[in-house]
mmCIF file of C-alpha atoms in Angstrom:
data_model
loop_
_atom_site.group_PDB
_atom_site.id
_atom_site.type_symbol
_atom_site.label_atom_id
_atom_site.label_comp_id
_atom_site.label_asym_id
_atom_site.label_seq_id
_atom_site.Cartn_x
_atom_site.Cartn_y
_atom_site.Cartn_z
ATOM 1 C CA MET A 1 11.529 -21.012 -9.184
ATOM 2 C CA LYS A 2 10.658 -23.570 -11.916
ATOM 3 C CA SER A 3 8.322 -25.370 -9.380
ATOM 4 C CA TYR A 4 6.421 -22.088 -8.758
ATOM 5 C CA LYS A 5 6.087 -21.272 -12.549
ATOM 6 C CA ASN A 6 2.329 -22.472 -12.732
ATOM 7 C CA THR A 7 1.399 -20.691 -9.727
ATOM 8 C CA PHE A 8 2.912 -17.541 -10.916
ATOM 9 C CA LEU A 9 1.129 -17.811 -14.247
ATOM 10 C CA ILE A 10 -2.383 -18.421 -12.511
ATOM 11 C CA LEU A 11 -1.586 -15.178 -10.453
ATOM 12 C CA PHE A 12 -0.984 -13.302 -13.330
ATOM 13 C CA PHE A 13 -4.015 -14.592 -15.161
ATOM 14 C CA ALA A 14 -6.217 -13.859 -12.026
ATOM 15 C CA LEU A 15 -4.690 -10.328 -11.907
ATOM 16 C CA ALA A 16 -5.622 -9.707 -15.769
ATOM 17 C CA LEU A 17 -8.963 -11.130 -15.094
ATOM 18 C CA ILE A 18 -9.769 -9.281 -11.808
ATOM 19 C CA CYS A 19 -8.442 -6.081 -13.558
ATOM 20 C CA PHE A 20 -10.947 -6.167 -16.302
ATOM 21 C CA VAL A 21 -13.702 -7.129 -14.155
ATOM 22 C CA ASN A 22 -12.930 -4.087 -11.762
ATOM 23 C CA ILE A 23 -12.914 -1.545 -14.620
ATOM 24 C CA SER A 24 -16.151 -3.056 -15.848
ATOM 25 C CA LEU A 25 -17.813 -2.582 -12.466
ATOM 26 C CA GLY A 26 -19.302 0.356 -10.702
ATOM 27 C CA SER A 27 -22.467 2.660 -10.876
ATOM 28 C CA VAL A 28 -22.630 1.963 -14.550
ATOM 29 C CA TYR A 29 -21.856 -1.426 -15.898
ATOM 30 C CA ILE A 30 -19.559 -1.388 -18.963
ATOM 31 C CA PRO A 31 -19.072 -4.957 -21.014
ATOM 32 C CA LEU A 32 -15.724 -6.178 -21.441
ATOM 33 C CA LYS A 33 -15.805 -5.758 -25.092
ATOM 34 C CA GLN A 34 -16.655 -2.278 -24.750
ATOM 35 C CA ILE A 35 -13.559 -1.677 -22.445
ATOM 36 C CA PHE A 36 -11.345 -3.255 -25.030
ATOM 37 C CA LEU A 37 -12.774 -0.980 -27.692
ATOM 38 C CA SER A 38 -12.120 2.000 -25.484
ATOM 39 C CA ILE A 39 -8.556 0.923 -24.927
ATOM 40 C CA ILE A 40 -7.656 0.533 -28.545
ATOM 41 C CA ASN A 41 -9.567 3.554 -29.467
ATOM 42 C CA GLY A 42 -12.313 1.510 -31.504
ATOM 43 C CA ASP A 43 -16.047 2.335 -31.925
ATOM 44 C CA VAL A 44 -17.730 2.195 -28.582
ATOM 45 C CA GLU A 45 -21.622 2.059 -28.198
ATOM 46 C CA LYS A 46 -21.593 5.062 -26.079
ATOM 47 C CA ASP A 47 -18.980 7.807 -25.800
ATOM 48 C CA SER A 48 -19.609 8.397 -21.862
ATOM 49 C CA TRP A 49 -18.469 4.703 -21.454
ATOM 50 C CA ARG A 50 -15.129 5.648 -23.240
ATOM 51 C CA SER A 51 -14.726 8.844 -21.010
ATOM 52 C CA ILE A 52 -15.571 6.624 -17.917
ATOM 53 C CA VAL A 53 -13.002 3.783 -18.767
ATOM 54 C CA LEU A 54 -10.127 6.003 -19.725
ATOM 55 C CA SER A 55 -10.648 8.979 -17.236
ATOM 56 C CA TYR A 56 -11.501 7.282 -14.225
ATOM 57 C CA ARG A 57 -11.642 3.415 -14.102
ATOM 58 C CA ILE A 58 -8.347 2.576 -15.815
ATOM 59 C CA PRO A 59 -6.491 5.197 -13.401
ATOM 60 C CA LYS A 60 -8.354 3.782 -10.409
ATOM 61 C CA ALA A 61 -7.386 0.229 -11.320
ATOM 62 C CA ILE A 62 -3.651 1.189 -11.837
ATOM 63 C CA THR A 63 -3.676 3.141 -8.421
ATOM 64 C CA ALA A 64 -5.301 -0.195 -6.861
ATOM 65 C CA ILE A 65 -2.517 -2.213 -8.184
ATOM 66 C CA ILE A 66 0.289 0.132 -7.404
ATOM 67 C CA VAL A 67 -1.002 0.720 -3.872
ATOM 68 C CA GLY A 68 -1.700 -3.273 -3.400
ATOM 69 C CA SER A 69 1.595 -4.116 -4.538
ATOM 70 C CA GLY A 70 3.587 -1.420 -2.596
ATOM 71 C CA LEU A 71 1.994 -2.092 0.810
ATOM 72 C CA SER A 72 2.316 -5.859 0.574
ATOM 73 C CA ILE A 73 6.062 -5.609 -0.426
ATOM 74 C CA SER A 74 6.604 -2.987 2.560
ATOM 75 C CA GLY A 75 4.638 -5.326 5.013
ATOM 76 C CA LEU A 76 7.033 -8.199 3.887
ATOM 77 C CA LEU A 77 10.159 -6.054 4.586
ATOM 78 C CA MET A 78 8.958 -4.913 8.026
ATOM 79 C CA GLN A 79 8.420 -8.461 9.045
ATOM 80 C CA THR A 80 11.494 -9.740 7.880
ATOM 81 C CA LEU A 81 13.597 -6.859 9.292
ATOM 82 C CA PHE A 82 12.035 -7.214 12.656
ATOM 83 C CA ARG A 83 11.223 -10.912 12.587
ATOM 84 C CA ASN A 84 7.898 -10.133 13.801
ATOM 85 C CA PRO A 85 4.726 -11.532 12.202
ATOM 86 C CA LEU A 86 2.400 -8.275 13.635
ATOM 87 C CA ALA A 87 5.120 -5.769 11.804
ATOM 88 C CA GLY A 88 3.354 -3.987 8.987
ATOM 89 C CA PRO A 89 4.414 -1.005 6.744
ATOM 90 C CA PHE A 90 3.103 1.622 9.301
ATOM 91 C CA VAL A 91 5.048 0.489 12.409
ATOM 92 C CA LEU A 92 7.822 2.813 11.587
ATOM 93 C CA GLY A 93 5.254 5.856 12.021
ATOM 94 C CA ILE A 94 5.599 6.980 8.645
ATOM 95 C CA SER A 95 1.966 6.763 7.655
ATOM 96 C CA SER A 96 1.172 8.378 10.941
ATOM 97 C CA GLY A 97 3.473 11.217 9.893
ATOM 98 C CA ALA A 98 1.594 11.453 6.715
ATOM 99 C CA SER A 99 -1.482 11.659 8.522
ATOM 100 C CA LEU A 100 -0.002 14.524 11.010
ATOM 101 C CA GLY A 101 0.999 16.330 7.598
ATOM 102 C CA VAL A 102 -2.743 16.145 6.225
ATOM 103 C CA ALA A 103 -4.119 16.981 9.614
ATOM 104 C CA ILE A 104 -1.786 20.196 10.012
ATOM 105 C CA LEU A 105 -3.240 21.360 6.246
ATOM 106 C CA ILE A 106 -6.790 20.359 6.991
ATOM 107 C CA LEU A 107 -7.755 20.879 10.630
ATOM 108 C CA GLY A 108 -4.895 23.446 11.093
ATOM 109 C CA ALA A 109 -5.496 25.397 7.644
ATOM 110 C CA SER A 110 -7.516 28.132 9.550
ATOM 111 C CA PHE A 111 -4.485 29.211 11.551
ATOM 112 C CA PHE A 112 -2.433 29.887 8.457
ATOM 113 C CA GLY A 113 -4.714 31.862 6.232
ATOM 114 C CA ALA A 114 -6.703 31.314 3.189
ATOM 115 C CA THR A 115 -4.104 30.496 1.014
ATOM 116 C CA LEU A 116 -3.116 27.301 2.742
ATOM 117 C CA SER A 117 -6.486 26.517 3.233
ATOM 118 C CA SER A 118 -7.268 26.369 -0.291
ATOM 119 C CA TYR A 119 -4.546 23.745 -0.835
ATOM 120 C CA ALA A 120 -6.520 21.541 1.547
ATOM 121 C CA PHE A 121 -9.158 20.631 -1.195
ATOM 122 C CA THR A 122 -6.758 19.515 -3.770
ATOM 123 C CA ASN A 123 -4.969 16.322 -4.284
ATOM 124 C CA PHE A 124 -1.796 17.621 -4.883
ATOM 125 C CA GLY A 125 -1.886 19.695 -1.778
ATOM 126 C CA LEU A 126 -2.946 16.729 0.443
ATOM 127 C CA ALA A 127 -0.202 14.619 -1.100
ATOM 128 C CA ILE A 128 2.510 17.381 -0.528
ATOM 129 C CA ALA A 129 1.534 17.763 3.197
ATOM 130 C CA ALA A 130 1.407 13.965 3.595
ATOM 131 C CA SER A 131 4.818 13.371 2.226
ATOM 132 C CA LEU A 132 6.340 16.246 4.445
ATOM 133 C CA GLY A 133 4.870 14.674 7.209
ATOM 134 C CA ALA A 134 6.110 11.018 6.273
ATOM 135 C CA PHE A 135 9.800 12.536 5.438
ATOM 136 C CA LEU A 136 9.919 14.325 8.790
ATOM 137 C CA VAL A 137 9.234 11.141 10.658
ATOM 138 C CA LEU A 138 11.637 9.076 8.393
ATOM 139 C CA SER A 139 14.152 11.551 8.996
ATOM 140 C CA ALA A 140 13.884 11.193 12.672
ATOM 141 C CA VAL A 141 13.655 7.278 12.653
ATOM 142 C CA MET A 142 16.679 7.322 10.522
ATOM 143 C CA LEU A 143 18.688 9.361 12.872
ATOM 144 C CA ALA A 144 17.487 6.852 15.549
ATOM 145 C CA ALA A 145 18.836 3.904 13.550
ATOM 146 C CA ILE A 146 22.261 5.666 13.643
ATOM 147 C CA LYS A 147 22.341 5.763 16.979
ATOM 148 C CA VAL A 148 20.534 2.601 17.844
ATOM 149 C CA ARG A 149 22.119 -0.810 17.199
ATOM 150 C CA ASN A 150 19.232 -2.958 18.237
ATOM 151 C CA THR A 151 16.569 -3.527 15.440
ATOM 152 C CA MET A 152 13.874 -3.780 18.208
ATOM 153 C CA SER A 153 14.512 -0.551 19.533
ATOM 154 C CA ILE A 154 13.947 1.161 16.040
ATOM 155 C CA LEU A 155 10.287 -0.730 16.002
ATOM 156 C CA ILE A 156 9.633 0.756 19.414
ATOM 157 C CA ILE A 157 10.767 4.117 18.297
ATOM 158 C CA GLY A 158 8.645 4.011 15.394
ATOM 159 C CA LEU A 159 5.705 3.001 17.668
ATOM 160 C CA MET A 160 6.283 5.862 19.767
ATOM 161 C CA PHE A 161 6.602 8.416 16.772
ATOM 162 C CA GLY A 162 3.052 7.034 15.923
ATOM 163 C CA SER A 163 1.788 7.685 19.238
ATOM 164 C CA LEU A 164 3.257 11.167 19.506
ATOM 165 C CA THR A 165 1.789 12.169 16.016
ATOM 166 C CA ALA A 166 -1.741 10.890 17.122
ATOM 167 C CA SER A 167 -1.539 12.969 20.012
ATOM 168 C CA VAL A 168 -0.819 16.180 17.891
ATOM 169 C CA ILE A 169 -3.874 15.103 15.388
ATOM 170 C CA SER A 170 -6.152 14.678 18.550
ATOM 171 C CA ILE A 171 -5.511 18.336 19.921
ATOM 172 C CA LEU A 172 -5.939 19.620 16.338
ATOM 173 C CA ALA A 173 -9.190 17.785 15.824
ATOM 174 C CA TYR A 174 -10.391 19.245 19.205
ATOM 175 C CA PHE A 175 -9.967 22.894 17.969
ATOM 176 C CA SER A 176 -11.323 22.027 14.557
ATOM 177 C CA SER A 177 -14.705 22.713 13.007
ATOM 178 C CA ALA A 178 -17.285 19.889 12.032
ATOM 179 C CA SER A 179 -16.420 20.565 8.161
ATOM 180 C CA GLN A 180 -12.661 20.332 8.867
ATOM 181 C CA LEU A 181 -13.129 17.194 10.821
ATOM 182 C CA GLN A 182 -15.535 15.699 8.236
ATOM 183 C CA GLN A 183 -12.765 16.150 5.091
ATOM 184 C CA TYR A 184 -10.024 14.703 7.523
ATOM 185 C CA MET A 185 -12.469 11.737 8.272
ATOM 186 C CA PHE A 186 -13.066 11.135 4.518
ATOM 187 C CA TRP A 187 -9.241 11.217 3.939
ATOM 188 C CA SER A 188 -8.382 8.933 6.431
ATOM 189 C CA PHE A 189 -10.976 6.234 4.991
ATOM 190 C CA GLY A 190 -8.565 5.972 2.049
ATOM 191 C CA SER A 191 -9.504 6.089 -1.502
ATOM 192 C CA LEU A 192 -8.221 4.883 -4.792
ATOM 193 C CA GLY A 193 -10.123 7.211 -7.160
ATOM 194 C CA ASN A 194 -9.903 10.844 -8.084
ATOM 195 C CA LEU A 195 -6.089 10.603 -9.235
ATOM 196 C CA SER A 196 -5.256 12.180 -12.637
ATOM 197 C CA TRP A 197 -2.718 10.667 -14.962
ATOM 198 C CA LYS A 198 -0.027 13.076 -13.754
ATOM 199 C CA GLU A 199 -0.507 12.045 -9.928
ATOM 200 C CA ILE A 200 -0.289 8.483 -11.068
ATOM 201 C CA THR A 201 2.716 9.183 -12.815
ATOM 202 C CA VAL A 202 4.434 10.659 -9.610
ATOM 203 C CA LEU A 203 2.975 7.631 -7.688
ATOM 204 C CA LEU A 204 4.360 5.024 -10.247
ATOM 205 C CA THR A 205 7.691 6.733 -10.610
ATOM 206 C CA THR A 206 8.366 6.498 -6.669
ATOM 207 C CA PHE A 207 6.849 3.115 -6.407
ATOM 208 C CA LEU A 208 9.639 1.947 -8.864
ATOM 209 C CA ILE A 209 12.437 3.834 -7.077
ATOM 210 C CA GLY A 210 11.442 1.884 -4.131
ATOM 211 C CA ILE A 211 11.187 -1.383 -5.839
ATOM 212 C CA LEU A 212 14.442 -0.890 -7.303
ATOM 213 C CA LEU A 213 16.161 -0.653 -3.871
ATOM 214 C CA VAL A 214 14.323 -3.676 -2.640
ATOM 215 C CA VAL A 215 16.063 -5.633 -5.701
ATOM 216 C CA PHE A 216 19.477 -4.850 -4.188
ATOM 217 C CA ILE A 217 18.851 -6.352 -0.969
ATOM 218 C CA ILE A 218 17.037 -9.699 -1.769
ATOM 219 C CA LYS A 219 19.808 -12.060 -0.789
ATOM 220 C CA PRO A 220 20.581 -10.141 2.552
ATOM 221 C CA LEU A 221 16.883 -10.252 3.317
ATOM 222 C CA ASN A 222 17.050 -14.104 3.380
ATOM 223 C CA SER A 223 19.927 -14.101 5.695
ATOM 224 C CA LEU A 224 18.298 -11.794 8.231
ATOM 225 C CA LEU A 225 15.358 -14.476 8.594
ATOM 226 C CA LEU A 226 17.984 -16.348 10.893
ATOM 227 C CA GLY A 227 19.202 -13.451 12.560
ATOM 228 C CA GLU A 228 21.557 -10.437 12.523
ATOM 229 C CA ASN A 229 24.583 -12.386 13.967
ATOM 230 C CA TYR A 230 23.922 -14.909 11.353
ATOM 231 C CA ALA A 231 23.675 -12.401 8.680
ATOM 232 C CA LYS A 232 26.903 -10.681 9.511
ATOM 233 C CA SER A 233 28.686 -14.167 9.741
ATOM 234 C CA MET A 234 27.626 -14.384 6.064
ATOM 235 C CA GLY A 235 29.190 -11.206 5.041
ATOM 236 C CA VAL A 236 26.218 -9.031 5.159
ATOM 237 C CA ASN A 237 26.322 -5.464 5.951
ATOM 238 C CA VAL A 238 23.389 -5.418 8.417
ATOM 239 C CA LYS A 239 23.487 -1.581 9.074
ATOM 240 C CA LYS A 240 23.470 -0.638 5.156
ATOM 241 C CA THR A 241 20.820 -3.666 4.613
ATOM 242 C CA ARG A 242 18.610 -2.193 7.385
ATOM 243 C CA ASN A 243 18.875 1.384 6.174
ATOM 244 C CA LEU A 244 17.918 0.384 2.640
ATOM 245 C CA ILE A 245 14.983 -1.506 3.925
ATOM 246 C CA LEU A 246 13.779 1.501 5.983
ATOM 247 C CA ILE A 247 14.187 4.071 2.931
ATOM 248 C CA ALA A 248 12.590 1.510 0.792
ATOM 249 C CA THR A 249 9.681 0.966 3.187
ATOM 250 C CA SER A 250 9.304 4.633 3.622
ATOM 251 C CA LEU A 251 9.265 5.555 0.224
ATOM 252 C CA LEU A 252 6.481 3.096 -0.757
ATOM 253 C CA THR A 253 4.189 3.831 2.285
ATOM 254 C CA GLY A 254 4.721 7.528 2.477
ATOM 255 C CA VAL A 255 3.777 7.858 -1.208
ATOM 256 C CA ILE A 256 1.080 5.708 -1.015
ATOM 257 C CA THR A 257 -0.369 7.150 1.958
ATOM 258 C CA ALA A 258 0.215 10.536 0.557
ATOM 259 C CA PHE A 259 -1.924 9.862 -2.538
ATOM 260 C CA SER A 260 -4.405 7.286 -1.061
ATOM 261 C CA GLY A 261 -4.709 7.678 2.352
ATOM 262 C CA PRO A 262 -3.618 5.141 5.084
ATOM 263 C CA ILE A 263 -5.072 1.687 3.874
ATOM 264 C CA ALA A 264 -5.203 -0.677 6.503
ATOM 265 C CA PHE A 265 -4.710 -4.673 6.497
ATOM 266 C CA ILE A 266 -3.284 -5.159 3.252
ATOM 267 C CA GLY A 267 0.475 -4.602 4.242
ATOM 268 C CA LEU A 268 0.064 -6.972 7.356
ATOM 269 C CA ALA A 269 -1.962 -9.695 5.862
ATOM 270 C CA VAL A 270 -1.010 -10.193 2.208
ATOM 271 C CA PRO A 271 2.623 -11.475 3.262
ATOM 272 C CA HIS A 272 1.199 -14.037 5.525
ATOM 273 C CA LEU A 273 -1.203 -15.064 2.829
ATOM 274 C CA THR A 274 1.493 -15.510 0.201
ATOM 275 C CA LYS A 275 3.710 -17.220 2.427
ATOM 276 C CA LEU A 276 0.869 -19.906 3.059
ATOM 277 C CA LEU A 277 0.329 -20.089 -0.680
ATOM 278 C CA PHE A 278 3.780 -20.550 -1.690
ATOM 279 C CA ASN A 279 5.195 -22.401 1.221
ATOM 280 C CA THR A 280 8.389 -20.898 1.266
ATOM 281 C CA SER A 281 10.563 -18.176 2.732
ATOM 282 C CA ASN A 282 12.857 -17.328 -0.051
ATOM 283 C CA HIS A 283 12.496 -13.556 -0.977
ATOM 284 C CA LYS A 284 13.304 -14.229 -4.480
ATOM 285 C CA ILE A 285 9.969 -16.109 -4.710
ATOM 286 C CA LEU A 286 8.127 -13.957 -2.073
ATOM 287 C CA LEU A 287 8.562 -10.646 -3.347
ATOM 288 C CA PRO A 288 7.319 -10.921 -6.793
ATOM 289 C CA ALA A 289 4.412 -13.263 -5.405
ATOM 290 C CA VAL A 290 3.334 -10.701 -2.593
ATOM 291 C CA ALA A 291 3.450 -7.786 -5.122
ATOM 292 C CA ILE A 292 1.074 -9.780 -7.573
ATOM 293 C CA SER A 293 -1.112 -10.960 -4.510
ATOM 294 C CA GLY A 294 -1.445 -7.462 -3.067
ATOM 295 C CA ALA A 295 -2.565 -6.102 -6.267
ATOM 296 C CA ILE A 296 -5.073 -8.885 -6.832
ATOM 297 C CA ILE A 297 -6.619 -8.352 -3.279
ATOM 298 C CA MET A 298 -6.871 -4.718 -3.619
ATOM 299 C CA LEU A 299 -8.545 -4.884 -6.850
ATOM 300 C CA ILE A 300 -11.010 -7.362 -5.372
ATOM 301 C CA CYS A 301 -11.609 -5.118 -2.313
ATOM 302 C CA ASP A 302 -12.013 -1.983 -4.636
ATOM 303 C CA SER A 303 -14.497 -3.940 -6.662
ATOM 304 C CA ILE A 304 -16.658 -4.703 -3.493
ATOM 305 C CA ALA A 305 -16.440 -1.091 -2.166
ATOM 306 C CA GLN A 306 -17.744 -0.006 -5.530
ATOM 307 C CA LEU A 307 -21.058 -1.679 -4.970
ATOM 308 C CA PRO A 308 -21.890 -2.400 -8.381
ATOM 309 C CA THR A 309 -24.944 -0.694 -10.009
ATOM 310 C CA SER A 310 -24.934 1.577 -6.986
ATOM 311 C CA GLU A 311 -24.031 5.270 -7.012
ATOM 312 C CA PHE A 312 -22.314 4.662 -3.574
ATOM 313 C CA THR A 313 -18.875 3.570 -2.775
ATOM 314 C CA LEU A 314 -17.714 2.385 0.491
ATOM 315 C CA PRO A 315 -14.502 3.398 2.348
ATOM 316 C CA ILE A 316 -11.839 1.156 0.939
ATOM 317 C CA ASN A 317 -10.336 1.005 4.488
ATOM 318 C CA ALA A 318 -13.347 -0.684 5.788
ATOM 319 C CA ILE A 319 -13.453 -3.311 2.808
ATOM 320 C CA THR A 320 -9.723 -4.534 3.233
ATOM 321 C CA SER A 321 -10.359 -5.412 6.857
ATOM 322 C CA LEU A 322 -14.019 -6.843 6.466
ATOM 323 C CA PHE A 323 -12.671 -8.922 3.665
ATOM 324 C CA GLY A 324 -9.319 -9.969 4.544
ATOM 325 C CA ALA A 325 -9.184 -10.392 8.095
ATOM 326 C CA PRO A 326 -11.525 -13.701 8.425
ATOM 327 C CA ILE A 327 -9.479 -14.998 5.450
ATOM 328 C CA ILE A 328 -5.852 -14.795 7.352
ATOM 329 C CA ILE A 329 -7.745 -16.193 10.471
ATOM 330 C CA TRP A 330 -9.076 -19.199 8.761
ATOM 331 C CA LEU A 331 -5.835 -19.809 6.779
ATOM 332 C CA LEU A 332 -3.799 -19.556 10.103
ATOM 333 C CA VAL A 333 -6.068 -21.619 12.058
ATOM 334 C CA ARG A 334 -6.235 -24.190 9.072
ATOM 335 C CA LYS A 335 -2.800 -24.432 8.208
ATOM 336 C CA ARG A 336 -0.867 -23.279 11.566
ATOM 337 C CA LYS A 337 2.346 -22.596 9.982
ATOM 338 C CA ILE A 338 3.871 -19.431 8.916
ATOM 339 C CA TYR A 339 7.426 -18.961 7.552
ATOM 340 C CA TYR A 340 9.356 -15.962 8.720
#
């Protein structure tokens, strides 16, 4: 761990710097000094700047850090469990379940009356619907995990649940109006803004619970890299570890998708990027490194999506893929080695 001390210090410094840069950028540029004054309740040149910083940009930056860290850790857990470099936080169908919940609320609201329809336009309404959908898929996957011993079979089951929910969403979309389709489409683009402090508290609390579960399985994760049989020979309770991984990933992915929408690329690519940077497969190093790296990349993508000095904001999903995919391709071609 000592040999990575300098690298971690650089990452922490980069995270702090990019966080302040992210807060300063937007349709209205706010100098870094004014951001500090807003945080410490000092004299700010414009009262509107303080309101923008405290009510919108800081909550959005915190959301970006949580989303980037949570998805990156989930991706690392899935790649370790399935020993598959293409595994990501959404392979279990949790994100698809969340999308189905939102689709039922938005696209199917007209079938359930005006009361349900009114909830489709609130953040908490969307979050509750997404959480219920994710929970239903999680329950189905966990039941399958009890019956199925082969880990790869669980991966296939998760993918099938994803296909099943996608087909239901397609049917709902076919019978929906243009305005309903537009609202669902905007949610599927992903968003880091518009969360209140109360909603961020719920997001952060669930995130910390998921991280706490991960802390208990760091040693078994290293054993799983060499296969389940090796892990069993080392005294690891594979079934218990697998269930904890599934629950932790579901909590992180489910709550993030509920509040921010399905955000692509981060969970799949950041673990690879971190492994190339640290040149190790030790999860004691990788887990904190992946969390910090994911937060940094998410903040960078959000800064680009804001189109500084412009009133327009691009979909965060588009930026995460456009910005990240070429970098990962370049790194893989250049280094040609990834630790699993």
